[in-house]
CSV table of C-alpha atoms in Angstrom, one decimal:
chain,number,residue,atom,x,y,z
H,1,MET,CA,-73.9,-49.9,-37.8
H,2,ILE,CA,-72.4,-46.5,-38.0
H,3,ASN,CA,-72.6,-46.4,-41.8
H,4,THR,CA,-76.3,-47.3,-41.6
H,5,ILE,CA,-77.0,-44.6,-39.1
H,6,GLN,CA,-75.1,-42.0,-41.2
H,7,PHE,CA,-76.9,-43.2,-44.3
H,8,LEU,CA,-80.4,-42.9,-42.8
H,9,LEU,CA,-79.7,-39.5,-41.2
H,10,ALA,CA,-78.3,-38.2,-44.5
H,11,VAL,CA,-81.3,-39.4,-46.6
H,12,GLY,CA,-83.8,-38.1,-44.0
H,13,GLY,CA,-82.1,-34.7,-43.8
H,14,LEU,CA,-81.9,-34.4,-47.6
H,15,MET,CA,-85.6,-35.2,-47.9
H,16,LEU,CA,-86.5,-32.5,-45.5
H,17,ALA,CA,-84.0,-30.1,-47.2
H,18,GLY,CA,-85.8,-30.9,-50.5
H,19,LEU,CA,-89.1,-29.7,-49.0
H,20,LEU,CA,-87.5,-26.5,-47.7
H,21,LEU,CA,-85.8,-25.8,-51.0
H,22,ASP,CA,-89.0,-26.5,-52.9
H,23,ALA,CA,-90.8,-23.9,-50.8
H,24,ILE,CA,-87.9,-21.4,-51.4
H,25,GLY,CA,-88.0,-22.1,-55.1
H,26,ARG,CA,-91.7,-21.4,-55.3
H,27,ARG,CA,-91.1,-18.0,-53.8
H,28,SER,CA,-88.0,-17.0,-55.7
H,29,PHE,CA,-86.5,-16.9,-59.2
H,30,LEU,CA,-84.3,-20.0,-58.4
H,31,PRO,CA,-85.9,-23.3,-59.5
H,32,ARG,CA,-85.7,-26.2,-57.0
H,33,VAL,CA,-83.2,-28.1,-59.2
H,34,THR,CA,-80.7,-25.3,-59.0
H,35,LEU,CA,-81.0,-25.0,-55.2
H,36,LEU,CA,-80.5,-28.8,-54.8
H,37,ILE,CA,-77.4,-28.8,-57.0
H,38,CYS,CA,-76.0,-25.9,-55.0
H,39,LEU,CA,-76.7,-27.8,-51.8
H,40,GLY,CA,-74.8,-30.8,-53.2
H,41,VAL,CA,-71.8,-28.8,-54.2
H,42,LEU,CA,-71.8,-27.2,-50.7
H,43,ILE,CA,-72.0,-30.4,-48.7
H,44,GLY,CA,-70.0,-32.6,-51.2
H,45,PRO,CA,-66.4,-33.8,-50.9
H,46,SER,CA,-65.0,-30.7,-52.6
H,47,LEU,CA,-66.1,-28.3,-49.9
H,48,PHE,CA,-67.6,-29.3,-46.5
H,49,ASN,CA,-67.7,-33.1,-47.1
H,50,LEU,CA,-70.8,-33.7,-45.0
H,51,LEU,CA,-72.2,-36.6,-47.0
H,52,PRO,CA,-71.4,-40.1,-45.8
H,53,PRO,CA,-69.4,-42.3,-48.2
H,54,ALA,CA,-72.1,-44.9,-48.0
H,55,LEU,CA,-74.5,-42.5,-49.7
H,56,MET,CA,-72.0,-41.2,-52.2
H,57,SER,CA,-71.2,-44.8,-53.2
H,58,GLU,CA,-74.8,-45.4,-54.2
H,59,PHE,CA,-74.9,-42.5,-56.8
H,60,ASP,CA,-74.9,-44.9,-59.8
H,61,LEU,CA,-77.8,-46.8,-58.3
H,62,ILE,CA,-79.8,-43.7,-57.5
H,63,THR,CA,-79.0,-42.3,-61.0
H,64,SER,CA,-80.3,-45.5,-62.6
H,65,ILE,CA,-83.5,-45.5,-60.5
H,66,ALA,CA,-84.2,-41.8,-61.1
H,67,LEU,CA,-83.6,-41.9,-64.8
H,68,ALA,CA,-85.6,-45.0,-65.3
H,69,MET,CA,-88.6,-43.3,-63.6
H,70,VAL,CA,-88.0,-40.1,-65.6
H,71,GLY,CA,-87.8,-42.1,-68.9
H,72,PHE,CA,-91.0,-43.9,-68.2
H,73,MET,CA,-92.8,-40.7,-67.3
H,74,LEU,CA,-91.5,-38.9,-70.4
H,75,GLY,CA,-92.4,-41.8,-72.6
H,76,GLY,CA,-95.9,-41.6,-71.1
H,77,ARG,CA,-96.2,-38.1,-72.6
H,78,LEU,CA,-95.8,-39.4,-76.2
H,79,THR,CA,-99.4,-40.3,-76.7
H,80,LEU,CA,-100.9,-40.5,-80.2
H,81,GLU,CA,-103.1,-37.6,-79.3
H,82,ALA,CA,-100.0,-35.4,-78.4
H,83,LEU,CA,-98.2,-36.5,-81.6
H,84,ARG,CA,-101.3,-35.6,-83.6
H,85,GLU,CA,-101.5,-32.2,-82.0
H,86,PHE,CA,-97.8,-31.2,-81.9
H,87,GLY,CA,-96.2,-34.1,-83.9
H,88,LYS,CA,-94.5,-31.9,-86.6
H,89,GLU,CA,-93.0,-29.5,-84.1
H,90,ILE,CA,-91.9,-32.3,-81.6
H,91,PHE,CA,-90.2,-34.2,-84.4
H,92,TRP,CA,-88.4,-31.4,-86.1
H,93,ILE,CA,-87.3,-29.5,-83.1
H,94,SER,CA,-86.0,-32.6,-81.3
H,95,LEU,CA,-84.3,-34.1,-84.3
H,96,ILE,CA,-82.7,-30.9,-85.6
H,97,GLY,CA,-81.8,-29.8,-82.1
H,98,ALA,CA,-79.9,-33.1,-81.4
H,99,ILE,CA,-78.1,-33.2,-84.8
H,100,GLY,CA,-77.3,-29.5,-84.8
H,101,THR,CA,-75.9,-29.5,-81.3
H,102,CYS,CA,-73.6,-32.5,-82.2
H,103,LEU,CA,-72.3,-30.9,-85.4
H,104,ILE,CA,-71.7,-27.4,-83.9
H,105,VAL,CA,-69.9,-28.7,-80.8
H,106,ALA,CA,-67.8,-31.1,-82.8
H,107,ILE,CA,-66.8,-28.5,-85.4
H,108,GLY,CA,-66.1,-26.0,-82.7
H,109,LEU,CA,-63.9,-28.3,-80.7
H,110,LEU,CA,-62.0,-29.4,-83.7
H,111,ALA,CA,-61.5,-25.8,-84.7
H,112,ILE,CA,-59.7,-25.1,-81.4
H,113,GLY,CA,-57.4,-28.0,-81.9
H,114,GLN,CA,-59.0,-30.8,-79.8
H,115,PRO,CA,-58.3,-34.4,-80.8
H,116,ILE,CA,-61.0,-36.0,-83.0
H,117,ILE,CA,-61.9,-38.6,-80.4
H,118,ILE,CA,-62.4,-36.1,-77.6
H,119,ALA,CA,-64.4,-33.9,-80.0
H,120,LEU,CA,-66.7,-36.8,-81.0
H,121,LEU,CA,-67.3,-37.9,-77.4
H,122,LEU,CA,-68.1,-34.4,-76.1
H,123,ALA,CA,-70.2,-33.6,-79.1
H,124,GLY,CA,-72.3,-36.8,-78.6
H,125,ILE,CA,-72.7,-36.1,-74.9
H,126,ALA,CA,-73.7,-32.4,-75.7
H,127,THR,CA,-76.9,-33.6,-77.3
H,128,ALA,CA,-78.4,-34.8,-74.0
H,129,THR,CA,-81.0,-32.7,-72.3
H,130,ALA,CA,-81.9,-33.1,-68.6
H,131,PRO,CA,-85.4,-34.5,-68.7
H,132,ALA,CA,-85.7,-34.5,-64.9
H,133,ALA,CA,-84.6,-30.8,-64.6
H,134,VAL,CA,-87.0,-29.7,-67.4
H,135,ALA,CA,-89.9,-31.7,-66.0
H,136,ASP,CA,-89.2,-30.4,-62.5
H,137,VAL,CA,-89.2,-26.7,-63.7
H,138,VAL,CA,-92.4,-27.2,-65.6
H,139,SER,CA,-94.0,-28.9,-62.6
H,140,ASN,CA,-93.0,-26.2,-60.2
H,141,PHE,CA,-94.0,-23.5,-62.7
H,142,LYS,CA,-97.5,-24.9,-62.6
H,143,THR,CA,-98.5,-24.1,-66.2
H,144,GLU,CA,-100.3,-26.1,-68.9
H,145,SER,CA,-99.4,-23.8,-71.7
H,146,PRO,CA,-98.9,-25.3,-75.2
H,147,PHE,CA,-95.2,-24.3,-75.1
H,148,ALA,CA,-94.7,-26.2,-71.8
H,149,THR,CA,-96.6,-29.2,-73.0
H,150,LYS,CA,-94.5,-29.3,-76.2
H,151,LEU,CA,-91.3,-28.8,-74.3
H,152,LEU,CA,-91.8,-31.9,-72.3
H,153,ASP,CA,-92.6,-33.9,-75.4
H,154,ILE,CA,-89.6,-32.5,-77.2
H,155,VAL,CA,-87.3,-33.4,-74.3
H,156,ALA,CA,-88.6,-37.0,-74.4
H,157,LEU,CA,-87.7,-37.4,-78.0
H,158,ASP,CA,-84.6,-35.2,-77.8
H,159,ASP,CA,-82.8,-37.7,-75.5
H,160,VAL,CA,-83.8,-40.6,-77.7
H,161,TRP,CA,-82.1,-38.8,-80.7
H,162,GLY,CA,-79.3,-37.9,-78.4
H,163,LEU,CA,-78.6,-41.4,-77.3
H,164,ILE,CA,-78.7,-42.6,-80.9
H,165,ILE,CA,-76.3,-39.9,-82.0
H,166,PHE,CA,-74.0,-40.6,-79.0
H,167,SER,CA,-73.9,-44.3,-80.0
H,168,ILE,CA,-72.9,-43.3,-83.5
H,169,CYS,CA,-70.2,-40.9,-82.2
H,170,VAL,CA,-68.8,-43.6,-80.0
H,171,ALA,CA,-68.8,-45.9,-83.0
H,172,PHE,CA,-66.8,-43.4,-85.1
H,173,ALA,CA,-64.5,-42.7,-82.2
H,174,LEU,CA,-63.7,-46.5,-82.0
H,175,ILE,CA,-63.1,-46.6,-85.7
H,176,THR,CA,-60.8,-43.5,-85.5
H,177,ASP,CA,-59.0,-45.2,-82.6
H,178,GLY,CA,-58.2,-48.1,-84.9
H,179,ASN,CA,-59.1,-50.9,-82.5
H,180,HIS,CA,-62.5,-51.9,-84.1
H,181,SER,CA,-63.8,-52.5,-87.6
H,182,VAL,CA,-66.6,-50.4,-89.1
H,183,LEU,CA,-69.1,-53.3,-89.2
H,184,ASN,CA,-68.3,-54.4,-85.6
H,185,THR,CA,-68.7,-50.9,-84.1
H,186,LEU,CA,-71.9,-50.1,-86.1
H,187,GLY,CA,-73.3,-53.5,-85.0
H,188,ILE,CA,-72.7,-52.7,-81.3
H,189,ALA,CA,-74.4,-49.3,-81.7
H,190,GLY,CA,-77.4,-50.9,-83.5
H,191,PHE,CA,-77.7,-53.5,-80.8
H,192,GLU,CA,-77.7,-50.9,-78.0
H,193,ILE,CA,-80.5,-48.8,-79.6
H,194,GLY,CA,-82.5,-51.5,-81.3
H,195,GLY,CA,-82.3,-53.9,-78.3
H,196,ALA,CA,-83.5,-51.2,-76.0
H,197,ILE,CA,-86.5,-50.5,-78.2
H,198,LEU,CA,-87.3,-54.2,-78.5
H,199,LEU,CA,-87.0,-54.7,-74.8
H,200,GLY,CA,-89.4,-51.8,-74.1
H,201,VAL,CA,-91.9,-53.2,-76.5
H,202,LEU,CA,-91.7,-56.8,-75.3
H,203,LEU,CA,-92.3,-55.7,-71.7
H,204,GLY,CA,-94.7,-52.9,-72.5
H,205,VAL,CA,-97.3,-55.0,-74.5
H,206,PRO,CA,-98.1,-57.5,-71.8
H,207,ALA,CA,-97.7,-54.9,-69.0
H,208,SER,CA,-100.3,-52.8,-70.8
H,209,TYR,CA,-102.9,-55.5,-70.6
H,210,LEU,CA,-102.0,-57.2,-67.3
H,211,THR,CA,-101.6,-54.1,-65.0
H,212,GLY,CA,-104.6,-52.7,-63.3
H,213,ARG,CA,-106.4,-56.1,-63.1
H,214,ILE,CA,-105.9,-56.7,-59.3
H,215,THR,CA,-107.9,-53.8,-57.9
H,216,ALA,CA,-110.9,-52.5,-59.9
H,217,GLY,CA,-108.9,-51.5,-63.0
H,218,GLU,CA,-106.3,-49.4,-61.2
H,219,PRO,CA,-102.7,-50.7,-60.9
H,220,SER,CA,-100.8,-50.5,-57.6
H,221,LEU,CA,-97.5,-48.8,-56.9
H,222,ALA,CA,-95.9,-52.2,-56.7
H,223,GLU,CA,-97.0,-53.0,-60.3
H,224,ALA,CA,-95.8,-49.6,-61.6
H,225,LEU,CA,-92.4,-49.8,-60.0
H,226,GLY,CA,-92.1,-53.5,-60.8
H,227,ILE,CA,-92.3,-53.1,-64.5
H,228,VAL,CA,-90.0,-50.0,-64.6
H,229,PHE,CA,-87.3,-51.7,-62.4
H,230,ILE,CA,-87.5,-54.9,-64.4
H,231,CYS,CA,-87.2,-53.1,-67.6
H,232,SER,CA,-84.2,-51.0,-66.5
H,233,GLY,CA,-82.5,-54.0,-64.8
H,234,LEU,CA,-82.8,-56.2,-67.9
H,235,ALA,CA,-81.5,-53.3,-70.1
H,236,LEU,CA,-78.4,-52.9,-67.9
H,237,TRP,CA,-77.9,-56.7,-67.9
H,238,LEU,CA,-78.3,-56.9,-71.7
H,239,GLU,CA,-76.0,-53.8,-72.1
H,240,VAL,CA,-78.6,-51.8,-74.0
H,241,SER,CA,-79.8,-48.3,-73.2
H,242,PHE,CA,-82.0,-48.4,-70.1
H,243,LEU,CA,-83.2,-44.9,-70.7
H,244,ILE,CA,-84.4,-45.7,-74.2
H,245,ALA,CA,-85.9,-49.0,-72.9
H,246,SER,CA,-87.8,-47.2,-70.1
H,247,MET,CA,-89.0,-44.5,-72.5
H,248,THR,CA,-90.3,-47.1,-75.0
H,249,LEU,CA,-92.0,-48.9,-72.1
H,250,GLY,CA,-93.8,-45.7,-71.2
H,251,ILE,CA,-94.8,-45.0,-74.8
H,252,VAL,CA,-96.3,-48.5,-75.2
H,253,VAL,CA,-98.1,-48.5,-71.9
H,254,THR,CA,-99.6,-45.1,-72.3
H,255,ASN,CA,-100.9,-45.9,-75.8
H,256,LEU,CA,-102.2,-49.5,-75.2
H,257,ALA,CA,-103.4,-49.4,-71.6
H,258,LYS,CA,-106.7,-47.7,-72.3
H,259,HIS,CA,-108.3,-49.1,-69.2
H,260,HIS,CA,-106.2,-47.0,-66.8
H,261,THR,CA,-103.6,-44.2,-66.5
H,262,ARG,CA,-102.5,-44.8,-63.0
H,263,PRO,CA,-99.0,-46.3,-63.6
H,264,PHE,CA,-97.7,-42.8,-64.4
H,265,HIS,CA,-99.5,-41.2,-61.4
H,266,GLU,CA,-98.1,-43.9,-59.1
H,267,ILE,CA,-94.5,-43.4,-60.3
H,268,LYS,CA,-94.9,-39.6,-60.0
H,269,GLY,CA,-95.7,-40.1,-56.3
H,270,VAL,CA,-92.3,-41.6,-55.5
H,271,GLU,CA,-90.2,-39.9,-58.2
H,272,GLY,CA,-89.9,-36.7,-56.2
H,273,PRO,CA,-87.9,-38.0,-53.3
H,274,VAL,CA,-85.6,-40.0,-55.6
H,275,LEU,CA,-84.9,-36.9,-57.7
H,276,VAL,CA,-84.0,-34.9,-54.5
H,277,LEU,CA,-81.2,-37.4,-53.8
H,278,PHE,CA,-80.2,-37.5,-57.5
H,279,PHE,CA,-79.8,-33.7,-57.9
H,280,VAL,CA,-77.9,-33.3,-54.5
H,281,LEU,CA,-75.5,-36.1,-55.4
H,282,ALA,CA,-75.0,-34.7,-58.9
H,283,GLY,CA,-73.8,-31.5,-57.4
H,284,ALA,CA,-71.6,-33.4,-54.9
H,285,THR,CA,-69.8,-35.2,-57.7
H,286,LEU,CA,-68.0,-32.0,-58.8
H,287,GLN,CA,-64.3,-32.1,-58.0
H,288,ILE,CA,-63.4,-28.4,-57.9
H,289,ASP,CA,-59.6,-29.2,-58.0
H,290,SER,CA,-59.9,-30.8,-61.5
H,291,LEU,CA,-61.3,-27.6,-63.0
H,292,ALA,CA,-57.9,-26.0,-63.4
H,293,GLU,CA,-56.7,-28.9,-65.6
H,294,VAL,CA,-59.5,-28.7,-68.1
H,295,GLY,CA,-60.5,-25.0,-67.6
H,296,PRO,CA,-60.1,-23.7,-71.2
H,297,LEU,CA,-61.7,-26.8,-72.8
H,298,LEU,CA,-64.6,-26.6,-70.3
H,299,ILE,CA,-65.2,-22.9,-71.2
H,300,PHE,CA,-65.3,-23.7,-74.9
H,301,TYR,CA,-67.5,-26.7,-74.5
H,302,VAL,CA,-70.0,-24.8,-72.4
H,303,LEU,CA,-70.0,-21.9,-74.9
H,304,PHE,CA,-70.3,-24.2,-78.0
H,305,ARG,CA,-73.1,-26.2,-76.4
H,306,PHE,CA,-75.1,-23.1,-75.4
H,307,LEU,CA,-74.8,-21.6,-78.8
H,308,ALA,CA,-75.7,-24.9,-80.5
H,309,LYS,CA,-78.9,-25.3,-78.4
H,310,LEU,CA,-80.0,-21.8,-79.3
H,311,MET,CA,-79.2,-22.1,-83.0
H,312,SER,CA,-80.4,-25.7,-83.6
H,313,GLY,CA,-83.6,-25.0,-81.5
H,314,TRP,CA,-84.4,-22.0,-83.6
H,315,LEU,CA,-83.8,-23.9,-86.9
H,316,GLY,CA,-85.8,-26.9,-85.8
H,317,ALA,CA,-88.7,-24.6,-84.8
H,318,LYS,CA,-88.4,-22.7,-88.1
H,319,LEU,CA,-88.6,-25.9,-90.2
H,320,ALA,CA,-91.5,-27.1,-88.1
H,321,GLY,CA,-93.5,-23.9,-88.8
H,322,SER,CA,-93.6,-22.9,-85.1
H,323,ASN,CA,-94.7,-19.4,-84.1
H,324,ALA,CA,-92.2,-16.6,-83.4
H,325,PRO,CA,-92.2,-17.0,-79.5
H,326,THR,CA,-91.5,-20.7,-79.8
H,327,ARG,CA,-88.7,-20.2,-82.3
H,328,ARG,CA,-87.2,-17.5,-80.0
H,329,TRP,CA,-87.3,-19.4,-76.7
H,330,ILE,CA,-87.3,-23.2,-77.4
H,331,GLY,CA,-83.5,-23.5,-77.6
H,332,LEU,CA,-83.0,-21.6,-74.4
H,333,ALA,CA,-85.5,-24.0,-72.7
H,334,LEU,CA,-83.4,-27.0,-73.7
H,335,THR,CA,-80.1,-26.0,-72.1
H,336,PRO,CA,-80.2,-28.1,-68.9
H,337,GLN,CA,-78.0,-31.2,-68.9
H,338,ALA,CA,-77.6,-33.7,-66.1
H,339,GLY,CA,-78.2,-37.5,-65.6
H,340,VAL,CA,-78.3,-38.6,-69.2
H,341,ALA,CA,-75.0,-36.9,-69.9
H,342,MET,CA,-73.5,-38.6,-66.8
H,343,GLY,CA,-74.6,-42.0,-68.1
H,344,MET,CA,-73.0,-41.2,-71.5
H,345,VAL,CA,-69.7,-40.1,-70.0
H,346,LEU,CA,-69.4,-43.3,-67.9
H,347,ILE,CA,-69.8,-45.3,-71.1
H,348,ALA,CA,-67.2,-43.0,-72.8
H,349,VAL,CA,-64.7,-43.4,-69.9
H,350,ASN,CA,-65.1,-47.2,-69.9
H,351,ARG,CA,-64.4,-47.4,-73.7
H,352,PHE,CA,-61.8,-44.7,-73.9
H,353,PRO,CA,-59.9,-44.7,-70.6
H,354,GLN,CA,-57.1,-42.4,-71.9
H,355,GLN,CA,-59.5,-39.7,-73.1
H,356,GLY,CA,-61.6,-40.3,-70.1
H,357,THR,CA,-59.3,-38.3,-67.8
H,358,THR,CA,-60.2,-35.2,-70.0
H,359,VAL,CA,-63.8,-35.9,-70.9
H,360,LEU,CA,-65.0,-36.9,-67.4
H,361,PRO,CA,-64.1,-33.6,-65.5
H,362,VAL,CA,-65.4,-31.5,-68.4
H,363,ILE,CA,-68.8,-33.2,-68.4
H,364,LEU,CA,-69.1,-33.3,-64.6
H,365,ALA,CA,-68.2,-29.6,-64.3
H,366,SER,CA,-70.3,-28.6,-67.3
H,367,THR,CA,-73.3,-30.6,-65.9
H,368,VAL,CA,-73.2,-28.6,-62.7
H,369,ILE,CA,-72.9,-25.4,-64.7
H,370,PHE,CA,-75.8,-26.3,-66.9
H,371,GLU,CA,-77.9,-27.5,-64.0
H,372,LEU,CA,-77.2,-24.3,-62.1
H,373,THR,CA,-78.1,-22.1,-65.1
H,374,GLY,CA,-80.2,-24.3,-67.3
H,375,PRO,CA,-83.3,-24.5,-65.1
H,376,ILE,CA,-83.3,-20.7,-64.6
H,377,LEU,CA,-83.1,-20.3,-68.4
H,378,THR,CA,-85.9,-22.9,-68.9
H,379,ARG,CA,-88.1,-21.0,-66.4
H,380,LEU,CA,-87.2,-17.7,-68.1
H,381,ALA,CA,-88.0,-19.2,-71.6
H,382,ILE,CA,-91.4,-20.5,-70.4
H,383,SER,CA,-92.3,-17.2,-68.8
H,384,ARG,CA,-91.2,-15.0,-71.7
H,385,GLU,CA,-92.8,-17.2,-74.3
H,386,ALA,CA,-96.1,-17.0,-72.4
H,387,GLN,CA,-95.9,-13.2,-72.3
H,388,GLN,CA,-95.1,-12.9,-76.0
H,389,SER,CA,-97.8,-15.4,-77.0
H,390,THR,CA,-100.3,-13.3,-75.1
H,391,LEU,CA,-99.3,-10.2,-76.9
H,392,GLU,CA,-99.5,-11.7,-80.4
């Protein structure tokens, strides 16, 4: 009974804190995401330890729910109309951004003497962007500029490429470890990616035609949540990427369900409270004591990833023929990193327990760093791009 009381009081308090921090974020230079992460660090186990264990123990569940919703919403942005308008830019910036980030981080870590397995795992995780953080900044910024629109579409594809590249990095790490054959590891990676896409399509096609039939062409919240939760649950059960599956589901529904658009509106209505819990608990996971052990590696990883995002973002925009403001600011806008990276690191720890003692604290600490600084940089990039586009 005490655990239930503590859980309800904590969730209720965090929801109200989210409203307060949202109001502060609208009136200051700090995005709401950054404020929520700071709150999590402050009340987490490393400092004042005010969060009940019952809530902390549900972090994996809250992460899965939050990212499933975010994946579905971001997939919903990849309409044929958006691809026709910004298709070249979305494709090249996201693809070159993911590949370039992986290569630069891997080469940098190998150059400072890190083992190849650790370099591969961290490089694969470095590709991930925080879709929830970027979407939250764009939403709070209240802009419909072409740059902000492209940014959300790029993030949607960026994490798809990132998950594919991470699976390939894990496969090469397994081969390097000597415990798996080349064909076996590549087969596992192919199943995780291809299976997720197939699952999203198999659920998305009937959902596109069946939803919205109960009440005058508009689906209910129960329908929207139902298809998203079933998709992510089946993906976890089948051991395929639930984020790619939910994104694929969103892409299929938004392009086939021409009789309504409400699934995305309904999900957006409940996504906010879940994201409040997600960002606070993300901050609370940081173990400050572990930073001393991985301090130098953490500094290099953060530096290499930051430079990689800037360089690969510029190159991708250059190849896509983007205008000068987009080339200058798109890499900076893609620096946040959060839940997707956490999902990746859990996979890495399960498959490489020896290296996990190094990789886990680096990713947890760097995630907090990038979520503290990334949203501010994303907001800065959107603002500066808008100013320069107006002048040109």
